[in-house]
Amino acid sequence: GGLWFGREIVIDNVIVVIHVDNCILATNTTAAMRTFKNRVAEHYEIVDLGEIRWLLGFEIRRDRPSRSISLSQAAYIDNLLTRFNMSDAYPLTVPFDPNCNIFDFTLDDSIRETMKKRPYAQLVGALMYAATGTRPDISFATSTLARFMADPAPLHWEAAKRVLRYLKGTRNFGITYGNTKDLTVIGYSDADWGQDKVDRRSISGYSFL
């Protein structure tokens, strides 16, 4: 919609995001926000919770002076630590042990029976939700561990718990979207040499800011 002011027309942008019974409303003017809420309330019973703070386990913080929005999953990480009995675990600063070769393992029926009692798939799945949300720093570790989802070994279980211990030590990390006049794109890349223990492939990584 739009409003005429003299010879200018001011366009009101309204974005509505709905997930089950949660609804996020974003507008470019306060008037548009108020009008939209009133019109929806004419047809549906709604509860206005004010400025957004939480959504699907994400904590959302707005810093109006700096015109930035930060997303984090600290509460989600705390729930994971409780769910997998890791609340008292010692935190770590690196998600993967570079000296541990998770491709070098053996399995037998006894080990498989033991691993059936370990919620490996549930833990890796929970880590993937964080990795695709606000924690891309665990993406490599999580995607690698997911390769063993069907038939994991004890060292994979320990490696997955290590990622959780890393999240405990960095629970307040997140992503910040800000306003900046500097639109320069900076890229970083690096690669090892034959680090993949299975077929000696090199592993490369990159990041663009």
Backbone as CSV, one residue per row, in Angstrom:
resi,resn,N_x,N_y,N_z,CA_x,CA_y,CA_z,C_x,C_y,C_z
1,GLY,0.829,-1.190,0.000,0.000,0.000,0.000,0.860,1.235,0.000
2,GLY,0.254,2.426,-0.097,1.027,3.656,-0.106,0.190,4.851,0.319
3,LEU,0.851,5.925,0.685,0.195,7.155,1.099,0.734,8.307,0.268
4,TRP,-0.173,9.182,-0.158,0.235,10.344,-0.949,0.570,11.515,-0.039
5,PHE,1.703,12.134,-0.258,2.099,13.356,0.430,2.501,14.357,-0.641
6,GLY,1.571,15.286,-0.956,1.862,16.234,-2.025,2.008,15.477,-3.331
7,ARG,3.175,15.610,-3.959,3.424,14.916,-5.215,4.225,13.626,-5.029
8,GLU,4.530,13.293,-3.772,5.302,12.091,-3.496,4.386,10.989,-2.974
9,ILE,4.751,9.790,-3.255,4.048,8.639,-2.700,5.022,7.848,-1.829
10,VAL,4.618,7.582,-0.596,5.444,6.829,0.349,4.922,5.395,0.398
11,ILE,5.763,4.449,0.037,5.358,3.057,0.005,5.587,2.417,1.374
12,ASP,4.553,1.748,1.876,4.676,1.005,3.129,5.031,-0.436,2.800
13,ASN,6.157,-0.892,3.300,6.571,-2.276,3.110,6.181,-3.083,4.340
14,VAL,5.457,-4.169,4.111,5.010,-5.032,5.201,5.463,-6.456,4.907
15,ILE,6.196,-7.044,5.839,6.661,-8.424,5.708,6.070,-9.230,6.859
16,VAL,5.398,-10.323,6.514,4.777,-11.176,7.519,5.357,-12.582,7.386
17,VAL,5.898,-13.097,8.478,6.462,-14.450,8.514,5.676,-15.256,9.543
18,ILE,5.134,-16.407,9.117,4.289,-17.206,9.998,4.843,-18.622,10.096
19,HIS,4.951,-19.119,11.322,5.315,-20.513,11.566,4.372,-21.050,12.629
20,VAL,3.452,-21.916,12.211,2.419,-22.463,13.083,1.619,-21.308,13.698
21,ASP,1.743,-21.070,15.016,0.996,-19.977,15.632,1.898,-18.800,15.990
22,ASN,3.121,-18.793,15.467,4.031,-17.663,15.684,4.043,-16.779,14.446
23,CYS,3.964,-15.499,14.656,3.910,-14.558,13.541,4.875,-13.402,13.800
24,ILE,5.683,-13.096,12.799,6.588,-11.953,12.870,6.124,-10.918,11.868
25,LEU,6.064,-9.689,12.305,5.649,-8.590,11.444,6.760,-7.549,11.388
26,ALA,7.163,-7.195,10.172,8.188,-6.174,9.982,7.669,-5.147,8.987
27,THR,7.775,-3.878,9.344,7.352,-2.793,8.465,8.404,-1.696,8.475
28,ASN,8.306,-0.799,7.502,9.268,0.296,7.439,8.757,1.560,8.117
29,THR,7.524,1.551,8.596,6.990,2.697,9.337,6.155,2.195,10.502
30,THR,6.103,2.989,11.564,5.282,2.644,12.717,3.804,2.664,12.365
31,ALA,3.410,3.605,11.511,2.009,3.710,11.104,1.558,2.446,10.377
32,ALA,2.406,1.925,9.502,2.059,0.703,8.781,1.936,-0.471,9.737
33,MET,2.802,-0.528,10.730,2.748,-1.583,11.740,1.417,-1.532,12.485
34,ARG,1.046,-0.344,12.929,-0.182,-0.178,13.697,-1.418,-0.508,12.853
35,THR,-1.421,-0.032,11.632,-2.572,-0.277,10.754,-2.746,-1.762,10.467
36,PHE,-1.656,-2.442,10.171,-1.737,-3.867,9.846,-2.235,-4.666,11.042
37,LYS,-1.720,-4.366,12.229,-2.156,-5.081,13.428,-3.647,-4.880,13.664
38,ASN,-4.116,-3.660,13.500,-5.532,-3.366,13.734,-6.419,-4.121,12.745
39,ARG,-5.978,-4.195,11.494,-6.789,-4.884,10.483,-6.835,-6.389,10.727
40,VAL,-5.717,-6.960,11.148,-5.707,-8.390,11.456,-6.587,-8.673,12.674
41,ALA,-6.523,-7.784,13.676,-7.299,-7.975,14.901,-8.793,-7.904,14.648
42,GLU,-9.207,-7.296,13.550,-10.626,-7.244,13.204,-11.171,-8.614,12.806
43,HIS,-10.294,-9.509,12.394,-10.729,-10.814,11.901,-10.249,-11.980,12.762
44,TYR,-9.160,-11.782,13.520,-8.593,-12.868,14.316,-8.252,-12.376,15.714
45,GLU,-8.300,-13.301,16.647,-7.857,-12.985,18.001,-6.335,-13.104,18.040
46,ILE,-5.653,-12.026,18.362,-4.193,-12.020,18.358,-3.667,-11.538,19.705
47,VAL,-2.427,-11.914,19.988,-1.725,-11.441,21.186,-0.475,-10.711,20.718
48,ASP,-0.416,-9.430,21.009,0.727,-8.609,20.600,1.804,-8.705,21.680
49,LEU,2.912,-9.390,21.350,3.990,-9.580,22.318,5.042,-8.476,22.239
50,GLY,4.779,-7.468,21.421,5.723,-6.362,21.337,6.916,-6.682,20.451
51,GLU,7.994,-5.993,20.700,9.190,-6.182,19.884,9.716,-7.606,20.024
52,ILE,10.121,-8.170,18.909,10.531,-9.573,18.900,11.773,-9.798,19.751
53,ARG,11.743,-10.891,20.505,12.888,-11.292,21.320,13.280,-12.743,21.070
54,TRP,12.278,-13.599,20.822,12.547,-15.030,20.645,11.761,-15.560,19.460
55,LEU,12.346,-16.529,18.762,11.647,-17.216,17.686,12.320,-18.560,17.428
56,LEU,11.575,-19.652,17.644,12.048,-21.005,17.340,13.412,-21.303,17.953
57,GLY,13.617,-20.864,19.181,14.881,-21.118,19.860,15.962,-20.089,19.579
58,PHE,15.670,-19.118,18.738,16.631,-18.056,18.433,16.344,-16.846,19.311
59,GLU,17.385,-16.304,19.920,17.244,-15.049,20.631,17.616,-13.915,19.672
60,ILE,16.755,-12.923,19.605,16.943,-11.812,18.672,17.107,-10.521,19.472
61,ARG,18.213,-9.841,19.229,18.487,-8.576,19.922,18.697,-7.466,18.902
62,ARG,18.003,-6.370,19.130,18.124,-5.218,18.245,18.892,-4.105,18.952
63,ASP,19.849,-3.536,18.257,20.599,-2.388,18.758,20.277,-1.217,17.839
64,ARG,19.285,-0.449,18.221,18.821,0.623,17.345,19.879,1.693,17.073
65,PRO,20.659,2.120,18.084,21.678,3.139,17.792,22.666,2.706,16.707
66,SER,23.079,1.434,16.734,24.029,0.959,15.731,23.336,0.347,14.512
67,ARG,22.002,0.280,14.558,21.201,-0.268,13.462,21.654,-1.688,13.113
68,SER,21.683,-2.534,14.135,22.111,-3.916,13.944,21.143,-4.876,14.633
69,ILE,21.125,-6.106,14.148,20.312,-7.169,14.735,21.209,-8.386,14.957
70,SER,21.172,-8.953,16.147,21.996,-10.107,16.488,21.111,-11.313,16.768
71,LEU,21.541,-12.473,16.270,20.833,-13.728,16.488,21.755,-14.693,17.219
72,SER,21.234,-15.387,18.214,22.025,-16.385,18.936,21.117,-17.515,19.381
73,GLN,21.731,-18.635,19.768,20.980,-19.804,20.217,21.507,-20.301,21.558
74,ALA,21.836,-19.380,22.435,22.400,-19.749,23.731,21.434,-20.626,24.522
75,ALA,20.160,-20.279,24.530,19.177,-21.066,25.273,19.031,-22.458,24.661
76,TYR,19.089,-22.537,23.343,19.011,-23.831,22.663,20.201,-24.707,23.035
77,ILE,21.374,-24.110,23.099,22.585,-24.845,23.482,22.473,-25.338,24.923
78,ASP,21.956,-24.502,25.803,21.760,-24.920,27.192,20.822,-26.129,27.270
79,ASN,19.778,-26.118,26.466,18.845,-27.247,26.448,19.527,-28.515,25.944
80,LEU,20.406,-28.362,24.945,21.137,-29.526,24.438,22.047,-30.105,25.509
81,LEU,22.730,-29.248,26.225,23.633,-29.700,27.281,22.871,-30.484,28.342
82,THR,21.670,-30.018,28.686,20.853,-30.727,29.654,20.330,-32.035,29.077
83,ARG,19.870,-31.980,27.834,19.278,-33.154,27.182,20.266,-34.302,27.057
84,PHE,21.533,-33.980,26.780,22.531,-35.031,26.585,23.477,-35.160,27.788
85,ASN,23.027,-34.664,28.955,23.762,-34.811,30.211,25.192,-34.276,30.118
86,MET,25.327,-33.084,29.519,26.643,-32.481,29.340,26.753,-31.131,30.040
87,SER,25.826,-30.833,30.928,25.822,-29.526,31.590,27.090,-29.282,32.393
88,ASP,27.667,-30.345,32.956,28.871,-30.204,33.781,30.144,-30.510,32.995
89,ALA,30.030,-30.668,31.697,31.194,-30.998,30.880,32.150,-29.810,30.789
90,TYR,33.421,-30.124,30.621,34.429,-29.080,30.512,34.352,-28.458,29.115
91,PRO,34.247,-27.132,29.015,34.134,-26.494,27.695,35.448,-26.527,26.921
92,LEU,35.334,-26.513,25.607,36.497,-26.543,24.729,36.461,-25.351,23.780
93,THR,37.614,-25.042,23.189,37.709,-23.896,22.283,37.812,-24.295,20.822
94,VAL,37.886,-25.596,20.551,37.972,-26.103,19.178,36.953,-27.228,19.024
95,PRO,36.100,-27.205,17.998,35.055,-28.228,17.876,35.554,-29.606,17.472
96,PHE,36.655,-29.667,16.739,37.186,-30.939,16.248,38.616,-31.120,16.750
97,ASP,38.968,-32.340,17.129,40.345,-32.647,17.512,41.130,-32.957,16.240
98,PRO,42.063,-32.095,15.849,42.800,-32.321,14.593,43.675,-33.569,14.623
99,ASN,43.948,-34.093,15.813,44.794,-35.281,15.932,43.992,-36.584,15.943
100,CYS,42.661,-36.451,15.880,41.811,-37.641,15.912,41.365,-37.988,14.492
101,ASN,41.671,-39.188,14.056,41.269,-39.645,12.732,39.952,-40.411,12.866
102,ILE,38.856,-39.761,12.590,37.547,-40.398,12.776,37.224,-41.387,11.659
103,PHE,38.106,-41.487,10.658,37.907,-42.455,9.588,38.637,-43.778,9.867
104,ASP,39.403,-43.811,10.939,40.168,-45.004,11.279,39.485,-45.705,12.455
105,PHE,38.652,-46.671,12.157,37.924,-47.355,13.226,37.493,-48.736,12.731
106,THR,37.173,-49.578,13.688,36.656,-50.915,13.389,35.351,-51.123,14.152
107,LEU,34.466,-51.911,13.577,33.185,-52.193,14.198,32.929,-53.695,14.226
108,ASP,32.350,-54.151,15.318,31.879,-55.532,15.395,30.493,-55.514,16.031
109,ASP,29.903,-56.671,16.164,28.538,-56.749,16.670,28.434,-56.199,18.090
110,SER,29.459,-56.433,18.903,29.433,-55.958,20.283,29.431,-54.426,20.332
111,ILE,30.274,-53.809,19.503,30.340,-52.346,19.475,29.040,-51.763,18.939
112,ARG,28.484,-52.406,17.929,27.228,-51.917,17.362,26.100,-51.972,18.396
113,GLU,26.073,-53.028,19.198,25.063,-53.120,20.247,25.238,-52.001,21.261
114,THR,26.490,-51.699,21.577,26.763,-50.607,22.516,26.307,-49.274,21.945
115,MET,26.584,-49.060,20.654,26.238,-47.787,20.027,24.733,-47.600,19.860
116,LYS,23.978,-48.695,19.855,22.531,-48.563,19.771,21.961,-47.856,20.993
117,LYS,22.712,-47.886,22.089,22.270,-47.231,23.313,22.677,-45.757,23.359
118,ARG,23.432,-45.320,22.370,23.901,-43.930,22.317,23.015,-43.148,21.341
119,PRO,22.468,-42.002,21.752,21.607,-41.203,20.858,22.437,-40.375,19.875
120,TYR,23.252,-41.077,19.100,24.175,-40.389,18.186,23.421,-39.584,17.129
121,ALA,22.447,-40.209,16.476,21.709,-39.521,15.417,20.977,-38.295,15.962
122,GLN,20.404,-38.420,17.163,19.700,-37.287,17.765,20.646,-36.135,18.054
123,LEU,21.856,-36.455,18.548,22.819,-35.404,18.866,23.301,-34.703,17.600
124,VAL,23.655,-35.469,16.583,24.125,-34.854,15.339,23.013,-34.026,14.699
125,GLY,21.793,-34.526,14.730,20.672,-33.762,14.188,20.467,-32.456,14.930
126,ALA,20.609,-32.493,16.251,20.461,-31.277,17.048,21.587,-30.293,16.748
127,LEU,22.794,-30.810,16.532,23.919,-29.936,16.182,23.711,-29.308,14.809
128,MET,23.095,-30.052,13.898,22.851,-29.528,12.556,21.899,-28.337,12.595
129,TYR,20.934,-28.346,13.514,20.008,-27.224,13.634,20.752,-25.955,14.053
130,ALA,21.716,-26.116,14.959,22.526,-24.966,15.366,23.440,-24.520,14.230
131,ALA,24.011,-25.490,13.511,24.944,-25.162,12.431,24.268,-24.390,11.311
132,THR,23.026,-24.751,10.996,22.310,-24.065,9.923,21.602,-22.813,10.412
133,GLY,21.621,-22.596,11.729,20.974,-21.415,12.288,21.941,-20.266,12.485
134,THR,22.643,-20.284,13.606,23.546,-19.173,13.934,24.982,-19.616,14.179
135,ARG,25.272,-20.922,13.992,26.605,-21.409,14.310,27.267,-22.095,13.109
136,PRO,27.584,-21.340,12.078,28.283,-21.947,10.930,29.679,-22.438,11.275
137,ASP,30.208,-22.045,12.433,31.547,-22.477,12.829,31.603,-23.974,13.154
138,ILE,30.456,-24.617,13.315,30.462,-26.068,13.555,29.957,-26.838,12.327
139,SER,29.796,-26.148,11.209,29.239,-26.791,10.015,30.121,-27.932,9.519
140,PHE,31.418,-27.702,9.460,32.314,-28.746,8.954,32.302,-29.963,9.869
141,ALA,32.418,-29.736,11.165,32.420,-30.850,12.116,31.106,-31.623,12.057
142,THR,29.997,-30.904,12.008,28.690,-31.551,12.012,28.437,-32.337,10.729
143,SER,28.768,-31.744,9.588,28.541,-32.442,8.317,29.437,-33.670,8.200
144,THR,30.635,-33.604,8.771,31.529,-34.767,8.747,30.983,-35.883,9.627
145,LEU,30.516,-35.536,10.812,29.960,-36.545,11.712,28.683,-37.150,11.150
146,ALA,27.947,-36.383,10.347,26.709,-36.898,9.766,26.973,-38.018,8.771
147,ARG,28.189,-38.132,8.272,28.527,-39.194,7.334,28.476,-40.578,7.992
148,PHE,28.505,-40.607,9.331,28.522,-41.881,10.053,27.201,-42.120,10.782
149,MET,26.168,-41.409,10.361,24.884,-41.482,11.056,24.329,-42.907,11.095
150,ALA,24.488,-43.663,10.007,23.884,-44.997,9.924,24.616,-46.030,10.761
151,ASP,25.927,-45.881,10.931,26.701,-46.915,11.614,27.885,-46.281,12.347
152,PRO,27.623,-45.535,13.415,28.700,-44.825,14.107,29.500,-45.732,15.019
153,ALA,30.702,-45.274,15.317,31.587,-45.962,16.258,31.720,-45.098,17.519
154,PRO,32.267,-45.639,18.599,32.422,-44.855,19.822,33.205,-43.559,19.626
155,LEU,34.232,-43.553,18.755,34.993,-42.327,18.588,34.158,-41.235,17.927
156,HIS,33.145,-41.614,17.132,32.256,-40.615,16.534,31.349,-40.012,17.608
157,TRP,30.917,-40.854,18.530,30.104,-40.368,19.645,30.894,-39.383,20.491
158,GLU,32.151,-39.704,20.760,32.986,-38.799,21.542,33.251,-37.500,20.775
159,ALA,33.426,-37.614,19.459,33.664,-36.414,18.645,32.433,-35.516,18.632
160,ALA,31.239,-36.111,18.592,30.003,-35.324,18.610,29.840,-34.614,19.952
161,LYS,30.178,-35.316,21.035,30.101,-34.677,22.355,31.136,-33.562,22.473
162,ARG,32.251,-33.694,21.770,33.256,-32.632,21.780,32.696,-31.353,21.150
163,VAL,31.939,-31.506,20.075,31.312,-30.339,19.452,30.368,-29.657,20.440
164,LEU,29.641,-30.471,21.193,28.729,-29.920,22.192,29.503,-29.199,23.291
165,ARG,30.641,-29.730,23.668,31.483,-29.055,24.667,32.030,-27.736,24.119
166,TYR,32.306,-27.719,22.826,32.746,-26.470,22.194,31.619,-25.439,22.219
167,LEU,30.397,-25.878,21.945,29.256,-24.959,21.994,29.050,-24.417,23.403
168,LYS,29.326,-25.249,24.403,29.192,-24.761,25.779,30.169,-23.623,26.040
169,GLY,31.379,-23.748,25.539,32.374,-22.700,25.760,32.153,-21.457,24.925
170,THR,31.300,-21.575,23.904,31.055,-20.434,23.007,29.551,-20.186,22.870
171,ARG,28.803,-20.441,23.928,27.338,-20.412,23.858,26.785,-19.057,23.447
172,ASN,27.512,-17.992,23.707,27.021,-16.650,23.391,27.418,-16.181,21.995
173,PHE,28.103,-17.027,21.250,28.440,-16.656,19.873,27.152,-16.601,19.048
174,GLY,27.169,-15.785,18.016,25.999,-15.686,17.162,26.342,-14.933,15.888
175,ILE,25.317,-14.436,15.229,25.479,-13.701,13.982,24.875,-12.318,14.150
176,THR,25.601,-11.304,13.715,25.114,-9.935,13.775,25.022,-9.353,12.374
177,TYR,23.840,-8.838,12.061,23.623,-8.140,10.802,23.598,-6.646,11.126
178,GLY,24.513,-5.889,10.510,24.616,-4.488,10.858,24.585,-3.566,9.659
179,ASN,24.510,-2.308,9.974,24.506,-1.271,8.957,25.915,-0.694,8.841
180,THR,26.460,-0.723,7.658,27.805,-0.202,7.473,27.914,0.485,6.130
181,LYS,28.757,1.479,6.067,28.990,2.176,4.810,30.063,1.467,3.987
182,ASP,30.807,0.609,4.632,31.870,-0.113,3.937,31.303,-1.406,3.363
183,LEU,31.095,-1.451,2.061,30.512,-2.619,1.416,31.572,-3.455,0.714
184,THR,32.814,-3.344,1.167,33.887,-4.128,0.573,33.743,-5.603,0.962
185,VAL,33.818,-6.464,-0.024,33.748,-7.906,0.231,35.166,-8.435,0.438
186,ILE,35.380,-9.116,1.582,36.682,-9.672,1.905,36.561,-11.193,1.947
187,GLY,37.459,-11.871,1.248,37.407,-13.324,1.215,38.664,-13.950,1.782
188,TYR,38.484,-15.067,2.474,39.603,-15.827,3.023,39.469,-17.273,2.564
189,SER,40.570,-17.908,2.274,40.538,-19.323,1.925,41.830,-19.994,2.372
190,ASP,41.743,-21.282,2.613,42.913,-22.040,3.033,42.651,-23.509,2.700
191,ALA,43.712,-24.281,2.622,43.587,-25.704,2.337,44.742,-26.455,2.980
192,ASP,44.451,-27.671,3.403,45.530,-28.514,3.919,46.060,-29.377,2.768
193,TRP,46.870,-30.350,3.112,47.445,-31.214,2.066,47.211,-32.659,2.442
194,GLY,46.250,-33.289,1.738,45.985,-34.703,1.972,45.496,-35.025,3.358
195,GLN,44.721,-34.130,3.982,44.284,-34.352,5.357,43.209,-35.440,5.454
196,ASP,42.428,-35.611,4.396,41.397,-36.636,4.423,42.069,-38.003,4.507
197,LYS,41.841,-38.689,5.637,42.538,-39.939,5.905,42.049,-41.106,5.039
198,VAL,40.877,-40.949,4.411,40.331,-42.047,3.620,40.995,-42.133,2.261
199,ASP,40.959,-41.062,1.495,41.506,-41.092,0.135,42.560,-40.012,-0.098
200,ARG,43.051,-39.419,0.994,44.143,-38.449,0.915,43.777,-37.202,0.133
201,ARG,42.497,-36.862,0.077,42.109,-35.617,-0.574,42.463,-34.436,0.306
202,SER,42.717,-33.315,-0.321,42.942,-32.083,0.424,41.584,-31.471,0.776
203,ILE,41.527,-30.831,1.914,40.301,-30.191,2.379,40.510,-28.694,2.375
204,SER,39.614,-27.981,1.716,39.728,-26.525,1.643,38.554,-25.884,2.378
205,GLY,38.764,-24.658,2.798,37.725,-23.898,3.465,37.760,-22.460,3.006
206,TYR,36.620,-21.774,3.141,36.570,-20.385,2.703,35.537,-19.613,3.547
207,SER,35.719,-18.314,3.571,34.793,-17.446,4.271,34.796,-16.094,3.596
208,PHE,33.607,-15.555,3.327,33.487,-14.236,2.734,32.688,-13.331,3.665
209,LEU,33.237,-12.161,3.902,32.589,-11.189,4.787,32.226,-9.951,3.983
